[in-house]
XYZ file of C-alpha atoms in Angstrom:
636
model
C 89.545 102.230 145.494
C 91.425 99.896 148.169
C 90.312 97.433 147.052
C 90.365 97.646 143.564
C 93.755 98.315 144.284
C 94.476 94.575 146.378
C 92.094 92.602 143.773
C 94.114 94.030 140.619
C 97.833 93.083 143.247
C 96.363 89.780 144.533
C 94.188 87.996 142.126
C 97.439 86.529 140.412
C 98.294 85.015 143.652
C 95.362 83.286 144.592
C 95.358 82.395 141.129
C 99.313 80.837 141.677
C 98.068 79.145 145.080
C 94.735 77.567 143.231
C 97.342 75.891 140.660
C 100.072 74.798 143.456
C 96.821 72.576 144.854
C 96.895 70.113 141.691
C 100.704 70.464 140.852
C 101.237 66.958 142.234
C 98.632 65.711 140.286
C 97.828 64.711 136.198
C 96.865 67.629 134.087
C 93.582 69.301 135.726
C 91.663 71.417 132.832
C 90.648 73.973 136.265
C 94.401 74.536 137.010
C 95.008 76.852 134.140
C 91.290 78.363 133.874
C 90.909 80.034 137.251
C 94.011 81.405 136.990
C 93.777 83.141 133.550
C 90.159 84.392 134.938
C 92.056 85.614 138.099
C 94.342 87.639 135.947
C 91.537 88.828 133.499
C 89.802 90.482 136.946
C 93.138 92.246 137.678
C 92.982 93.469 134.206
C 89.754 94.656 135.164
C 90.485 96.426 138.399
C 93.831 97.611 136.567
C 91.340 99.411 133.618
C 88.509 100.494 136.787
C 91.776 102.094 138.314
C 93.096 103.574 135.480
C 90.073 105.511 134.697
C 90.495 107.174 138.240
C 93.933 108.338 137.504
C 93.231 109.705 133.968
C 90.678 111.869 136.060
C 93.540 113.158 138.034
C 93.695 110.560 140.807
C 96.336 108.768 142.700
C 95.699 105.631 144.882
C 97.849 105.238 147.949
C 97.451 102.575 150.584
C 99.599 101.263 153.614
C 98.523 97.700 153.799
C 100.957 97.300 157.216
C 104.110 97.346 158.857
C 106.835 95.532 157.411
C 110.010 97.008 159.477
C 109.762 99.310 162.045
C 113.425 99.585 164.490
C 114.909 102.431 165.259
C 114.547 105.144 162.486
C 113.806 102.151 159.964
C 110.306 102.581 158.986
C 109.429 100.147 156.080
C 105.832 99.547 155.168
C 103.678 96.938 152.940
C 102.868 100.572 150.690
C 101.538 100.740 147.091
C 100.576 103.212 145.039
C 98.869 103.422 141.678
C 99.838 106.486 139.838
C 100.161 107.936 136.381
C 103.763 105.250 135.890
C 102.368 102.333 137.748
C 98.946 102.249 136.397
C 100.928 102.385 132.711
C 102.821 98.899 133.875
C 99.555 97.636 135.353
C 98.020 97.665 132.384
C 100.496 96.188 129.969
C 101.479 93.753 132.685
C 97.857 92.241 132.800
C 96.659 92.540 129.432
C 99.984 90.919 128.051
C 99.381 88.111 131.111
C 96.184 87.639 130.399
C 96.295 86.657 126.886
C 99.425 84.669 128.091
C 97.464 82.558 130.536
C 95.109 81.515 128.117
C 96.916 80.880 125.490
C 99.297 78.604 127.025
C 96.200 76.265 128.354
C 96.315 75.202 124.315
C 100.312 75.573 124.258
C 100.583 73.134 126.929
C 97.727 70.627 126.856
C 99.844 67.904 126.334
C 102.444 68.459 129.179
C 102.341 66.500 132.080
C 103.606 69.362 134.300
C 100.815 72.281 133.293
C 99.496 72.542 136.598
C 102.974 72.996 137.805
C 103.205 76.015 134.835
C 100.077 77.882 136.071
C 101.107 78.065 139.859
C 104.673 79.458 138.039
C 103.334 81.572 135.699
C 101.262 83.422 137.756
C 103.438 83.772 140.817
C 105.644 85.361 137.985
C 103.017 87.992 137.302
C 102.089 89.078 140.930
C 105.736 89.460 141.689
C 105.738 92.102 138.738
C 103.011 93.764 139.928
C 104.360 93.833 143.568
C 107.587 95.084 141.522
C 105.693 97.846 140.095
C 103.168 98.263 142.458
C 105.710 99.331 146.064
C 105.688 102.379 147.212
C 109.206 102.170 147.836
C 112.571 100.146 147.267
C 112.430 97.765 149.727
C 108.826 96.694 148.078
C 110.566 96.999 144.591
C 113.135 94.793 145.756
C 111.040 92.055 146.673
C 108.875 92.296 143.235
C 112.418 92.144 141.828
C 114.156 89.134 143.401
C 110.425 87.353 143.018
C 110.720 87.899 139.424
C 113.827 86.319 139.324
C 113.167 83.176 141.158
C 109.958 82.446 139.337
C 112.089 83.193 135.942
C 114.720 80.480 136.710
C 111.753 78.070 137.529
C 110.255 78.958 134.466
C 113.221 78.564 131.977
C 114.092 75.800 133.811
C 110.484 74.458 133.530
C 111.750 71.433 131.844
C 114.575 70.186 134.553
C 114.982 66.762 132.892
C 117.011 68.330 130.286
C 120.225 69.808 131.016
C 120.311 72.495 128.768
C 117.128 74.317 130.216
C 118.521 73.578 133.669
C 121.663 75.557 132.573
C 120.202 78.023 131.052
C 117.807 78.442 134.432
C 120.992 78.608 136.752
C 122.454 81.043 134.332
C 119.937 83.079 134.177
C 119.686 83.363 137.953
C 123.248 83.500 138.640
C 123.737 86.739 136.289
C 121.084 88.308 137.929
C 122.150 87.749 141.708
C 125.692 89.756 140.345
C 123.374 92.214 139.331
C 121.002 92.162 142.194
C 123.539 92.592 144.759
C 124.699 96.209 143.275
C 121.306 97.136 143.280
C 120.928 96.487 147.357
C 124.063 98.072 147.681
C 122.498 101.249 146.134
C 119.233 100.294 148.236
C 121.780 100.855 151.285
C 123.330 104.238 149.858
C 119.849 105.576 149.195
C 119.135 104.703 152.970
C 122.119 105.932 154.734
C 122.013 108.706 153.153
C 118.453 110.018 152.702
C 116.589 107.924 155.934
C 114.098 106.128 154.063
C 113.472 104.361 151.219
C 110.027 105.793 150.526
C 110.407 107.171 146.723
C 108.841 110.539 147.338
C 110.692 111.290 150.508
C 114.152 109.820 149.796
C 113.636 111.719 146.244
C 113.120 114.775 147.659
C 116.062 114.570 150.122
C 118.108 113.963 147.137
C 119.171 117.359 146.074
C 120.906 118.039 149.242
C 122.917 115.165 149.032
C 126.872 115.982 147.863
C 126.743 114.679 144.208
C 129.083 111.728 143.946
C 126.753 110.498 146.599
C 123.978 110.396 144.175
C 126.407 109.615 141.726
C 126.817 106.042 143.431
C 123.559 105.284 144.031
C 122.683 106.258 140.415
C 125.200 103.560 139.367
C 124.363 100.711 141.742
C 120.644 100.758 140.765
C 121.173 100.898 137.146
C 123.798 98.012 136.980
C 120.566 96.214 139.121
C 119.032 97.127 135.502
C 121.339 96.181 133.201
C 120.982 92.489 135.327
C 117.435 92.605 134.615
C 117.241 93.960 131.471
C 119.944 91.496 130.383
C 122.565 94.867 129.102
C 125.723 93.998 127.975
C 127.844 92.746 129.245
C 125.453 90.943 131.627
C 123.268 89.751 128.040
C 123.991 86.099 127.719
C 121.084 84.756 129.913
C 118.699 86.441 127.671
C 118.590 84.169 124.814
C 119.663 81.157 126.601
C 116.700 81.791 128.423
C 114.528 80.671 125.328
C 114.836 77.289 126.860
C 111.604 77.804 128.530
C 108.327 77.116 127.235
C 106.967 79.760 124.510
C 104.188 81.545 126.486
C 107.056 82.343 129.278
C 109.945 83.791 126.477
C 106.564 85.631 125.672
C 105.930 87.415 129.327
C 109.379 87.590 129.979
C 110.430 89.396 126.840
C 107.295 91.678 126.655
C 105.744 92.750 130.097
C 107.701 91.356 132.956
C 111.450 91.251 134.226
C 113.352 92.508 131.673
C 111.224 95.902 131.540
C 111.733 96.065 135.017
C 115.627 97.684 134.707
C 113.976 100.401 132.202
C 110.775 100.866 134.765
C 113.332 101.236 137.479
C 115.408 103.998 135.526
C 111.983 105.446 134.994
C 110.818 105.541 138.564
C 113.865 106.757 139.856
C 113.802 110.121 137.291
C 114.092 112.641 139.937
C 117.589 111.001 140.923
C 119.026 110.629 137.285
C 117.837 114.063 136.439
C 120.235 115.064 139.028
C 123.427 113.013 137.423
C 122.982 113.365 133.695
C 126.779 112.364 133.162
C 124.508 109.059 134.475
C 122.314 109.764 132.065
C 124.513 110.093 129.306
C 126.296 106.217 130.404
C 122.849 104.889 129.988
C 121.970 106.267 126.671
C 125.137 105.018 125.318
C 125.215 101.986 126.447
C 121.248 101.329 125.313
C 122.837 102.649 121.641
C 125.651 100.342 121.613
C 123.160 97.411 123.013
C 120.722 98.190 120.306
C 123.058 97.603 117.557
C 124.894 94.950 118.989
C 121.840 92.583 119.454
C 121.101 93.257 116.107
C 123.779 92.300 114.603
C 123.858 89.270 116.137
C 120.065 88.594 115.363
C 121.046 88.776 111.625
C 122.568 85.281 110.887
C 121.102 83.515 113.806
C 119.264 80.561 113.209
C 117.216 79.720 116.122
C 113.201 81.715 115.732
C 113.254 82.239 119.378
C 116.824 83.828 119.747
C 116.442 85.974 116.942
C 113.067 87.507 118.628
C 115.005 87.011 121.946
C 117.806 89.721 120.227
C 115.147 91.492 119.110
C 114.251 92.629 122.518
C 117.335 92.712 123.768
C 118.085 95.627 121.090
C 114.542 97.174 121.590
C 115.708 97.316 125.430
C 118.569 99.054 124.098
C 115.969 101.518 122.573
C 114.296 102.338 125.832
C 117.527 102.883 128.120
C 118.560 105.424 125.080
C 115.142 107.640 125.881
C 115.699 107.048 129.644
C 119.354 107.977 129.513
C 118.661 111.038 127.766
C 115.829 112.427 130.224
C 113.192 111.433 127.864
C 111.593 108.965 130.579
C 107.381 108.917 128.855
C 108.943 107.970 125.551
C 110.680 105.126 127.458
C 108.063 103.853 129.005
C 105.621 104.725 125.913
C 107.882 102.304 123.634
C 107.913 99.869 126.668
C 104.124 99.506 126.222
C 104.145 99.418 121.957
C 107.067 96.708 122.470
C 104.939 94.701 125.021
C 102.404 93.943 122.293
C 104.380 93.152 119.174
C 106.417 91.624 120.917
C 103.699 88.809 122.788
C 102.376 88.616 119.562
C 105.543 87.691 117.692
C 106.401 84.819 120.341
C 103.195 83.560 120.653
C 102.799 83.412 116.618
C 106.523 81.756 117.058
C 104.971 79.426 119.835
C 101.926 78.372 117.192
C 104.929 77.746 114.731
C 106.707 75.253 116.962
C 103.822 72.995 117.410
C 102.899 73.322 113.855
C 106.850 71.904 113.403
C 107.383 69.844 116.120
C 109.487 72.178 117.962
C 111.436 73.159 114.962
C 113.455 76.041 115.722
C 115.719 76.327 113.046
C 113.365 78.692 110.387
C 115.606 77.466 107.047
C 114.000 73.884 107.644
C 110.603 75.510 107.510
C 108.947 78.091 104.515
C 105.403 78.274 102.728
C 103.769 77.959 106.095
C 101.513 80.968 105.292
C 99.286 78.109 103.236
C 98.593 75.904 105.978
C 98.835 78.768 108.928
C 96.702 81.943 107.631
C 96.235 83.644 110.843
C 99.270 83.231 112.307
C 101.280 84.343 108.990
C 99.116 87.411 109.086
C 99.552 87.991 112.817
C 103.313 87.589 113.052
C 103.799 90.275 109.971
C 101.577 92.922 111.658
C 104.006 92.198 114.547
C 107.410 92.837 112.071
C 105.941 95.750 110.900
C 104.874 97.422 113.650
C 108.398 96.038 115.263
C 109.967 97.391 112.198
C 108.437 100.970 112.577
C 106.391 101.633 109.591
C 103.706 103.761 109.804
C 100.938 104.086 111.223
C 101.875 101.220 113.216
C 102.909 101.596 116.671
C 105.907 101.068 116.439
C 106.387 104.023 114.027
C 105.242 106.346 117.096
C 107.109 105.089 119.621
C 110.618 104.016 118.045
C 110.469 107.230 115.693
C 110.167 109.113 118.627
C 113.322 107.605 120.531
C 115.453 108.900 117.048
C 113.617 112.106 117.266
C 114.660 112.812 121.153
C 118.168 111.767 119.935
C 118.053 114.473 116.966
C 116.623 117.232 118.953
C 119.063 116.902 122.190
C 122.398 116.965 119.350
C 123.872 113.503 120.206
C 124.095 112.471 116.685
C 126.055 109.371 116.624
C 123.259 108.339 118.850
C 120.871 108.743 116.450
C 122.998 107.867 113.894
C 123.467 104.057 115.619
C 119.757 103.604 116.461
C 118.931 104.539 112.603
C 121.062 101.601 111.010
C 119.762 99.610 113.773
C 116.394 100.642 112.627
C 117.323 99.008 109.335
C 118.724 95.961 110.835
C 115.589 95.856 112.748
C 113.512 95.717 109.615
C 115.886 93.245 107.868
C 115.769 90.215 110.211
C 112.346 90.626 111.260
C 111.307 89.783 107.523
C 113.935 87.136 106.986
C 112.392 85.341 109.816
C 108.688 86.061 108.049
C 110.360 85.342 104.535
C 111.988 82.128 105.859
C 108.636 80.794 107.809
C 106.428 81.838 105.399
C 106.890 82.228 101.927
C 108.907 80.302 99.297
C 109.458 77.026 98.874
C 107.796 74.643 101.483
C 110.982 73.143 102.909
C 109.183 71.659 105.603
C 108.203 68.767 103.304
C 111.506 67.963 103.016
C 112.120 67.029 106.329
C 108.158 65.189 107.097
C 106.796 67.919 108.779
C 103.093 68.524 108.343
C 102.420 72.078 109.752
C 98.798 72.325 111.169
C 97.291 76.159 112.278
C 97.149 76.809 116.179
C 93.120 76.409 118.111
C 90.949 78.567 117.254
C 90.468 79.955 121.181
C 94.302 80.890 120.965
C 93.847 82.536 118.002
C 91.481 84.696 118.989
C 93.460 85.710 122.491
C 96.043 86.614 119.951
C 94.123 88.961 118.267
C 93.800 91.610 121.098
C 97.578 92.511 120.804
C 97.454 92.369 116.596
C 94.872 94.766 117.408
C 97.243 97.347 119.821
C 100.098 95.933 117.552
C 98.427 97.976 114.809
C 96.468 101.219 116.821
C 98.463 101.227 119.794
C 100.695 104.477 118.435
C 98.141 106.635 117.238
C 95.218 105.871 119.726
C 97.159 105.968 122.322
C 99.447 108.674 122.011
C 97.806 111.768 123.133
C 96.013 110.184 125.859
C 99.073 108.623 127.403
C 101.208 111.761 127.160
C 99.009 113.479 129.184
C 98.033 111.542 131.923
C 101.739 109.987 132.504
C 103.625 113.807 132.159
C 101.503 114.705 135.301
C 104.449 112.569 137.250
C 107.004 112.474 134.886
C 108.956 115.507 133.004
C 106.917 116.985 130.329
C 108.962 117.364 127.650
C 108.387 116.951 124.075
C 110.244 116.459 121.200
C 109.440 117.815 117.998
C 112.268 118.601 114.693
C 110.797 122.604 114.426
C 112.390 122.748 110.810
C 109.774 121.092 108.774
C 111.969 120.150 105.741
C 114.406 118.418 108.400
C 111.348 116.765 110.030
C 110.148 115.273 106.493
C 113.757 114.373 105.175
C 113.965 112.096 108.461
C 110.906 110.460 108.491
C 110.183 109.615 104.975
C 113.694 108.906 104.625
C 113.694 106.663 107.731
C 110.542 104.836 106.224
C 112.452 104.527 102.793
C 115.392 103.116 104.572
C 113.404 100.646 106.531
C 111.053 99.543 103.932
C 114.182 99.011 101.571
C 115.909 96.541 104.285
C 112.185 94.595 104.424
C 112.289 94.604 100.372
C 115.514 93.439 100.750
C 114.938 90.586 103.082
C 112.485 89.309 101.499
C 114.010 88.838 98.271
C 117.229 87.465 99.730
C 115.206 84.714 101.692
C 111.843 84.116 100.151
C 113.827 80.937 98.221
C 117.556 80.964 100.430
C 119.368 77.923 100.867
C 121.735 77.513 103.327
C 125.003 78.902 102.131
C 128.035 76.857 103.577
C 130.643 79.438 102.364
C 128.335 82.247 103.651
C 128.262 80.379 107.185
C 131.998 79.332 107.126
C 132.675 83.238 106.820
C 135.022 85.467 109.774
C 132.112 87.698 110.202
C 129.394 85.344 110.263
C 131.354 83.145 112.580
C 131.661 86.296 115.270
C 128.028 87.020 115.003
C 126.936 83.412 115.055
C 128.865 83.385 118.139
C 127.819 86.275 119.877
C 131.075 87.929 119.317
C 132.369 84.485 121.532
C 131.824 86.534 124.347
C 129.887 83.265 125.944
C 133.096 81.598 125.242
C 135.153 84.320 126.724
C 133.128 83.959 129.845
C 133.182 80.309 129.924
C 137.011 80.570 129.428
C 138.184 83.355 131.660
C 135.244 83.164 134.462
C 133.495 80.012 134.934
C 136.500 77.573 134.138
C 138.736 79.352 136.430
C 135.684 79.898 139.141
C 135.043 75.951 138.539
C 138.937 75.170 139.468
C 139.377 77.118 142.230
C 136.386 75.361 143.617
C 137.927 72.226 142.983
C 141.178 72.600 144.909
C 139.104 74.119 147.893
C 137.073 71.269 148.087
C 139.781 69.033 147.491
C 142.760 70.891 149.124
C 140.863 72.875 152.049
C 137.914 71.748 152.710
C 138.715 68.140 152.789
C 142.154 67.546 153.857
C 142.051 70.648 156.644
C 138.139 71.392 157.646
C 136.485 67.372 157.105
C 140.017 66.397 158.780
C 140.146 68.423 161.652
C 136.350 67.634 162.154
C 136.951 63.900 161.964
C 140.335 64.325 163.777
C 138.488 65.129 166.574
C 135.590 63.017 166.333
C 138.142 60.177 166.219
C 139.694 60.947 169.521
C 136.619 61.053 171.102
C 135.590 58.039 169.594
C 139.169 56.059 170.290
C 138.332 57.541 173.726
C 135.545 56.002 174.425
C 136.951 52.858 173.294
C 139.568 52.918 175.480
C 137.859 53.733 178.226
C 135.142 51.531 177.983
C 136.069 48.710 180.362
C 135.534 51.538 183.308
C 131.558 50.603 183.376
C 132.032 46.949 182.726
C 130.144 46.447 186.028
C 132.955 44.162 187.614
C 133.588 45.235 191.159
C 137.272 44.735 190.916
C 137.561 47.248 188.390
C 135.576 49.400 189.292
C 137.573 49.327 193.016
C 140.973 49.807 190.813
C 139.587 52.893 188.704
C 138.497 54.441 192.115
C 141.785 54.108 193.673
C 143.644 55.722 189.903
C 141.117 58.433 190.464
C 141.769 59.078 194.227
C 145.556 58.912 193.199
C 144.854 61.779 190.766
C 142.347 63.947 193.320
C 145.398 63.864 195.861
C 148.084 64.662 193.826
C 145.753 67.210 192.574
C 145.451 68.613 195.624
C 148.890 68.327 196.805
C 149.856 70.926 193.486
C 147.180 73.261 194.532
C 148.558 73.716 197.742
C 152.341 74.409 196.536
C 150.893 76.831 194.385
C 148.798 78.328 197.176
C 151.522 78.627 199.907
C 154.237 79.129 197.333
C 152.404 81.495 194.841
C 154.940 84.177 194.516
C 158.110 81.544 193.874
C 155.899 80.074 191.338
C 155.241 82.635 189.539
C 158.891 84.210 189.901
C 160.168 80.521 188.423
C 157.539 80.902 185.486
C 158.389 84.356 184.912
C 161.717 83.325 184.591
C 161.085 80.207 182.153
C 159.526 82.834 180.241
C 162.153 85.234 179.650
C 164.146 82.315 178.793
């Protein structure tokens, strides 16, 4: 079981290392194999494992001793239980089909070795992430996901926007970060370890507002991660990166990190449900938000990019409210859509030349079959119609907010429900159907290879059964950890008002969609509109940032550099290198080697020894005058 449980952690970093050997060199066909077999055996010790805990087994190993000083204990720990084993498996099934199909998606660039050392460094620092045993361990999974993130979206350094949007990305996640080591520290001072079980069960005899801190410091470490408002901007900005990494990013890795952290740490935010309550409205507000935004964009990749960004939304609404298995259940649906919808995106762009902007393309369901057909089992299941999974798990968010009263809660993530629905089939309407726009501009759309294709078709596949297959099974193995609660409307005729109405509603905004975009032309008066301006803009809170935050931040560094650090820190420096310097100039005839000199500097240095001398011995004999005289000069 050990060492199931190292092969499943490890095999994406020998797979990282393997790369790193050819990243120097011209594209090696090797480079991007043995890694995506690496990760397909840690999908295979992930499944070996998972059948173990599904028979009531946990798997907990102490691989050494990281810290030990004092009372700081800190070990290399992991431990595969009911919530980790859940985040094992989407991480490697979604990283798996990743791997391989971005050895087609990048076959032309000159850096894919490069990617593959990246990519899968990216995925063992998730796993390490999920993996620990405790929050130093998590920490380290954490700030590894975020340094192979910003080498990822900034894959392409030779252009400046993807080199922005890296440093960005980075930069709003160290803000983050460092609340969440701050909480680190409170959960340490205060409980003596970081080990979850222990430091969880010293919890409850902490004074409240304690826990009430720590409670806050992790989750704004979340809201970093999982890109919350008002720390959101990196998220789409980070669609600068190639497709297959907007794909693991946005489905399996980093930003379901804040909601697995909110998860993990249950036991705590049971305790502060005040907490609780912050994070469910703030996931509502973040839900509907994105999705307004995703409306009128006109970017593919942003508009999936707010997709998950309001999905996210989704999750911290469940976790907020206690419900922490339907969390992490829609965390697992979302995985798979979502992969499938960026991938299917990803096979788009190279059938367009990197064409982004969906109202230059249309009719592409003639020329790409599978990939039409793929990305609208995607929509749909993002879209929650039945049986779909995302019926299962995004129905049951709404239900949790029904049953537990908070109304305008459920109220929000219904509309956004619809909003959902709408642009996810104005994107399919625009790509696919109506007139074939392309032509206009000389594209000549081609379908994605076949071996892609077919990688693809594992997540259609849990993009379709992935609700009601999985349902049961899941609920029982993961409420063995977490709180088993469930959710159900006990009123029938309530229960079957909501859910066929909710499927009405949604199917209504897809009808609705469609006809609005299957032929659309770009409206100018439409675009040139006050509301479509603020959405098109993000609500121009990037501007307000820019404006009030980075311009200022950009001065002040300017007239410290300028002001300070040149004119008083490089000046003293060089002040004083200069009188060492001017020194040694001056003095430099003393070694010219002429005896004459040398006899003249001898008798200016006996001078000074005597007179020295002569001074030390007034002081001596004369000590207490001296110092009565000084005194004196003092007071004066």
């Amino acid at each position: 079981m050990e060492m199931l449980l190292y092969t499943a952690l490890f095999s994406p970093l020998v797979g990282s290392l393997f790369a790193a050997l050819f990243s120097t060199s011209k594209k090696t066909l090797i480079a991007g194999v043995i890694p995506s077999a690496l990760l397909f055996l840690s999908f295979i010790s992930s499944a070996i494992l998972l059948t173990h805990v599904l028979n009531g087994e946990t798997v907990q190993v102490e691989m050494m001793t990281w810290m030990a000083t004092g009372n700081l204990y800190i070990p290399f720990g992991f431990a595969v239980d009911q919530v980790s084993v859940t985040m094992m498996m989407v991480v490697t099934i979604v990283s798996t089909v990743v791997h391989v199909y971005a050895i087609g998606y990048m076959d032309h660039d000159a850096g894919f070795n490069r990617f593959f050392a990246w990519l899968s460094a990216f995925v063992f620092s998730m796993l390490i992430l999920v993996m620990s045993d405790n929050f130093a361990g998590l920490f380290i999974g954490w700030e590894g996901v975020g340094l192979c993130s910003w080498g990822l979206i900034g894959f392409w350094f030779h252009k400046e926007v993807a080199t922005w949007a890296a440093n960005e990305a980075f930069i709003m996640n160290r803000i983050a970060d460092l609340a969440m080591l701050i909480g680190i520290f409170l959960v340490y001072w205060n409980t003596g370890t970081l080990q979850y079980t222990e430091a969880f069960a010293a919890m409850p005899y902490l004074d409240h507002s304690i826990v009430v801190m720590m409670g806050v410091f992790l989750f704004i470490g979340a809201m970093g991660k999982s890109a919350q408002f008002p720390l959101h901007t990196w998220l789409a900005d980070a669609m600068e990166g190639p497709t297959p990494v907007s794909a693991l990013i946005h489905a399996a890795t980093m930003v379901t990190a804040g909601v697995y952290l909110v998860v993990r740490a249950n036991p705590m935010y049971d305790l502060i449900p005040e907490v609780g309550i912050f994070i469910a409205s703030l996931g509502a507000f973040v839900a509907m938000f994105a999705a307004t935004m995703a409306l009128v964009n006109r970017d593919m990749k942003r508009i999936i990019a707010y997709s998950t960004l309001s999905q996210l939304g989704y999750m911290f609404v469940a976790a907020g409210l206690g419900a922490y298995w339907v969390a992490l259940f829609h965390l697992m649906a979302h995985a798979f859509f979502k992969a499938l919808l960026f991938l299917g995106a990803g096979n788009v762009m190279h059938a367009m030349d990197d064409e982004l902007d969906p109202f230059k393309m249309g009719g592409l369901k003639k020329s790409m079959k599978w990939t039409w057909i793929m990305m609208t089992l995607a929509s749909v299941a993002l879209a929650g119609i039945y049986p779909l999974a995302g019926f299962f798990s995004k129905d049951l968010i709404l239900e949790v907010a029904f049953v537990e009263h908070h109304y305008i809660l459920y109220t929000v993530l219904l509309l956004t429900a619809g909003l959902t629905a709408f642009y996810s089939f104005r994107l399919v309407a625009l790509i696919f159907h109506g007139e074939e726009r392309h032509l206009e501009h000389g594209f000549h759309p081609h379908e994605a290879y076949k071996f892609m294709l077919w990688f693809m078709a594992p997540l259609g596949v849990l993009a379709v059964i992935a609700g009601m297959v999985f349902k049961s099974p899941y609920f029982e193995m993961v409420t063995q950890l977490l709180p088993r609660t469930e959710y159900h409307i006990h009123n029938p005729v309530v229960f079957w008002i909501m859910t066929i109405g909710t499927q009405v509603f949604v199917i209504a905004a897809i009808a609705y969609a469609y006809s609005k975009y299957k032929n659309a032309k770009i409206d100018k008066k439409t675009e040139e509109g006050f509301f479509y301006q603020v959405l098109f803009n993000q609500y121009y809170i990037p501007q307000f940032y820019e404006e009030f935050f980075v311009k200022p931040y950009r001065e002040l560094s300017s007239i410290l550099w300028k002001q300070v650090d040149m004119k008083i820190v490089d000046a003293s420096v060089d002040g004083i290198a200069n009188i060492f310097y001017k020194t040694g100039v001056n003095t430099r005839g003393m070694s010219s080697g002429n005896l004459s000199t040398n006899l003249k500097w001898m008798v200016v240095g006996l001078v000074i020894l005597l007179a020295l001398a002569v001074v030390f011995a007034v002081i001596v004999q004369n000590g207490d005058a001296v110092i009565s005289v000084l005194h004196d000069l003092g007071a004066i």
